[in-house]
PDB file of C-alpha atoms in Angstrom:
ATOM      1  CA  LEU A   3      20.847 163.439  92.675  1.00 43.00           C
ATOM      2  CA  GLN A   4      21.112 159.956  93.970  1.00 46.00           C
ATOM      3  CA  PHE A   5      19.131 158.734  90.982  1.00 45.00           C
ATOM      4  CA  LEU A   6      21.613 160.296  88.513  1.00 44.00           C
ATOM      5  CA  TYR A   7      24.519 158.841  90.428  1.00 46.00           C
ATOM      6  CA  PHE A   8      22.962 155.394  90.082  1.00 44.00           C
ATOM      7  CA  ILE A   9      22.543 155.850  86.320  1.00 47.00           C
ATOM      8  CA  GLU A  10      26.163 156.909  85.824  1.00 49.00           C
ATOM      9  CA  ILE A  11      27.447 153.897  87.758  1.00 48.00           C
ATOM     10  CA  SER A  12      25.179 151.548  85.868  1.00 47.00           C
ATOM     11  CA  ASN A  13      26.535 152.927  82.575  1.00 49.00           C
ATOM     12  CA  LEU A  14      30.039 152.020  83.662  1.00 48.00           C
ATOM     13  CA  PHE A  15      29.143 148.364  83.990  1.00 49.00           C
ATOM     14  CA  SER A  16      27.326 148.085  80.679  1.00 52.00           C
ATOM     15  CA  THR A  17      29.039 146.252  77.835  1.00 54.00           C
ATOM     16  CA  PRO A  18      31.080 148.501  75.527  1.00 56.00           C
ATOM     17  CA  ALA A  19      30.250 148.875  71.842  1.00 56.00           C
ATOM     18  CA  THR A  20      33.596 147.475  70.683  1.00 59.00           C
ATOM     19  CA  LYS A  21      34.269 143.796  71.106  1.00 61.00           C
ATOM     20  CA  MET A  22      37.158 142.687  73.206  1.00 59.00           C
ATOM     21  CA  PRO A  23      39.424 140.117  71.566  1.00 60.00           C
ATOM     22  CA  THR A  24      38.977 136.590  72.772  1.00 62.00           C
ATOM     23  CA  PRO A  25      41.898 134.962  74.538  1.00 60.00           C
ATOM     24  CA  SER A  26      42.513 132.565  71.635  1.00 62.00           C
ATOM     25  CA  LYS A  27      43.057 135.451  69.196  1.00 58.00           C
ATOM     26  CA  ARG A  28      45.490 137.297  71.424  1.00 60.00           C
ATOM     27  CA  ALA A  29      49.192 136.640  71.242  1.00 60.00           C
ATOM     28  CA  PRO A  30      50.283 134.210  73.947  1.00 63.00           C
ATOM     29  CA  LYS A  31      51.893 135.885  76.912  1.00 63.00           C
ATOM     30  CA  LYS A  32      55.472 134.937  77.558  1.00 64.00           C
ATOM     31  CA  ALA A  33      56.110 134.425  81.205  1.00 60.00           C
ATOM     32  CA  ALA A  34      59.185 136.229  82.429  1.00 56.00           C
ATOM     33  CA  LYS A  35      61.486 133.438  83.516  1.00 58.00           C
ATOM     34  CA  LYS A  36      63.474 134.255  86.563  1.00 57.00           C
ATOM     35  CA  SER A  37      67.006 132.988  86.547  1.00 59.00           C
ATOM     36  CA  GLY A  38      66.959 131.231  89.888  1.00 69.00           C
ATOM     37  CA  ALA A  39      70.183 129.356  89.279  1.00 81.00           C
ATOM     38  CA  GLY A  40      73.318 130.899  90.757  1.00 87.00           C
ATOM     39  CA  LYS A  41      76.799 130.969  89.324  1.00 86.00           C
ATOM     40  CA  GLN A  42      77.695 127.648  90.867  1.00 85.00           C
ATOM     41  CA  ALA A  43      74.755 125.864  89.248  1.00 88.00           C
ATOM     42  CA  LYS A  44      75.344 127.516  85.895  1.00 87.00           C
ATOM     43  CA  SER A  45      79.013 126.548  85.864  1.00 87.00           C
ATOM     44  CA  GLN A  46      78.209 123.010  87.106  1.00 90.00           C
ATOM     45  CA  LEU A  47      80.963 123.087  89.725  1.00 92.00           C
ATOM     46  CA  ILE A  48      81.088 121.328  93.066  1.00 93.00           C
ATOM     47  CA  PHE A  49      83.307 123.887  94.775  1.00 95.00           C
ATOM     48  CA  PRO A  50      81.463 126.916  96.229  1.00 94.00           C
ATOM     49  CA  THR A  51      81.923 129.822  93.834  1.00 94.00           C
ATOM     50  CA  GLY A  52      80.203 132.377  96.055  1.00 93.00           C
ATOM     51  CA  ARG A  53      82.337 131.574  99.069  1.00 95.00           C
ATOM     52  CA  ILE A  54      85.534 131.725  97.011  1.00 95.00           C
ATOM     53  CA  SER A  55      84.625 135.076  95.496  1.00 94.00           C
ATOM     54  CA  SER A  56      83.737 136.521  98.911  1.00 94.00           C
ATOM     55  CA  LEU A  57      87.054 135.260 100.314  1.00 96.00           C
ATOM     56  CA  LEU A  58      88.828 136.930  97.404  1.00 95.00           C
ATOM     57  CA  ARG A  59      87.131 140.208  98.275  1.00 95.00           C
ATOM     58  CA  LYS A  60      87.763 139.899 102.018  1.00 95.00           C
ATOM     59  CA  GLY A  61      91.400 138.914 101.496  1.00 95.00           C
ATOM     60  CA  ARG A  62      92.157 142.315  99.937  1.00 92.00           C
ATOM     61  CA  TYR A  63      94.331 140.740  97.222  1.00 92.00           C
ATOM     62  CA  SER A  64      93.392 143.610  94.920  1.00 92.00           C
ATOM     63  CA  LYS A  65      91.206 146.694  94.960  1.00 92.00           C
ATOM     64  CA  ARG A  66      88.686 145.228  92.531  1.00 94.00           C
ATOM     65  CA  VAL A  67      87.559 141.642  92.049  1.00 94.00           C
ATOM     66  CA  SER A  68      85.741 140.487  88.919  1.00 94.00           C
ATOM     67  CA  GLY A  69      82.381 138.766  89.150  1.00 90.00           C
ATOM     68  CA  SER A  70      83.658 135.699  87.339  1.00 93.00           C
ATOM     69  CA  SER A  71      86.913 135.406  89.275  1.00 94.00           C
ATOM     70  CA  GLY A  72      85.328 133.199  91.925  1.00 94.00           C
ATOM     71  CA  VAL A  73      83.985 130.843  89.260  1.00 95.00           C
ATOM     72  CA  TYR A  74      87.372 130.646  87.537  1.00 95.00           C
ATOM     73  CA  LEU A  75      89.288 130.004  90.750  1.00 96.00           C
ATOM     74  CA  ALA A  76      86.728 127.400  91.867  1.00 95.00           C
ATOM     75  CA  ALA A  77      87.112 125.594  88.525  1.00 95.00           C
ATOM     76  CA  VAL A  78      90.915 125.597  88.823  1.00 96.00           C
ATOM     77  CA  LEU A  79      90.818 124.296  92.397  1.00 96.00           C
ATOM     78  CA  GLU A  80      88.294 121.612  91.489  1.00 95.00           C
ATOM     79  CA  TYR A  81      90.421 120.449  88.547  1.00 96.00           C
ATOM     80  CA  LEU A  82      93.599 120.274  90.639  1.00 96.00           C
ATOM     81  CA  THR A  83      91.794 118.381  93.406  1.00 95.00           C
ATOM     82  CA  ALA A  84      90.360 115.866  90.945  1.00 95.00           C
ATOM     83  CA  GLU A  85      93.780 115.257  89.384  1.00 95.00           C
ATOM     84  CA  LEU A  86      95.410 114.837  92.780  1.00 95.00           C
ATOM     85  CA  LEU A  87      92.739 112.389  93.929  1.00 94.00           C
ATOM     86  CA  GLU A  88      93.031 110.382  90.735  1.00 94.00           C
ATOM     87  CA  LEU A  89      96.798 110.074  91.060  1.00 93.00           C
ATOM     88  CA  SER A  90      96.629 109.251  94.772  1.00 93.00           C
ATOM     89  CA  VAL A  91      94.076 106.479  94.115  1.00 92.00           C
ATOM     90  CA  LYS A  92      96.438 104.953  91.551  1.00 91.00           C
ATOM     91  CA  ALA A  93      99.336 105.191  94.012  1.00 89.00           C
ATOM     92  CA  ALA A  94      97.267 103.556  96.773  1.00 90.00           C
ATOM     93  CA  GLN A  95      96.182 100.725  94.456  1.00 89.00           C
ATOM     94  CA  GLN A  96      99.772 100.050  93.369  1.00 88.00           C
ATOM     95  CA  LYS A  97     100.809  99.612  96.991  1.00 83.00           C
ATOM     96  CA  LYS A  98      98.022  97.132  97.795  1.00 82.00           C
ATOM     97  CA  LYS A  99      95.586  95.566  95.376  1.00 79.00           C
ATOM     98  CA  ASP A 100      92.531  95.580  97.658  1.00 80.00           C
ATOM     99  CA  ASN A 101      93.114  98.984  99.230  1.00 78.00           C
ATOM    100  CA  ARG A 102      90.087 101.255  99.621  1.00 82.00           C
ATOM    101  CA  ARG A 103      91.733 103.882 101.792  1.00 89.00           C
ATOM    102  CA  ILE A 104      93.770 106.847 100.553  1.00 90.00           C
ATOM    103  CA  THR A 105      96.480 107.532 103.095  1.00 91.00           C
ATOM    104  CA  PRO A 106      98.571 110.696 103.381  1.00 94.00           C
ATOM    105  CA  ARG A 107     101.509 108.623 102.149  1.00 92.00           C
ATOM    106  CA  ALA A 108      99.647 107.851  98.906  1.00 91.00           C
ATOM    107  CA  ILE A 109      98.950 111.540  98.380  1.00 93.00           C
ATOM    108  CA  THR A 110     102.602 112.394  98.994  1.00 94.00           C
ATOM    109  CA  LEU A 111     103.737 109.735  96.521  1.00 91.00           C
ATOM    110  CA  ALA A 112     101.276 111.012  93.933  1.00 92.00           C
ATOM    111  CA  VAL A 113     102.527 114.586  94.270  1.00 93.00           C
ATOM    112  CA  ARG A 114     106.192 113.607  94.126  1.00 93.00           C
ATOM    113  CA  CYS A 115     105.821 111.283  91.160  1.00 87.00           C
ATOM    114  CA  ASP A 116     103.900 113.826  89.116  1.00 74.00           C
TER     115      ASP A 116
END
């Protein structure tokens, strides 16, 4: 019995009659790319989209919050902040030529003039 068992196992390891295709003839395997980038990286925003969307959900402003609402709100806030900073820099430079500091007064003047 042990002899037959040995023969059956040895038959399993013998080379099959059909040839296996070589790796060069096979179609190249496409690696499944994992999308590791989050919404913030995809939208190329500086403001945190995940935090804004979680605050929208926790704030209970509505029953349902869209997945892209955090991205949209982050983009709006980033745009408004950039505009405000740009105008306040211009207001600070008009006051003094060699001024590198944005004061609260410059921000107030920028908001009132716009």
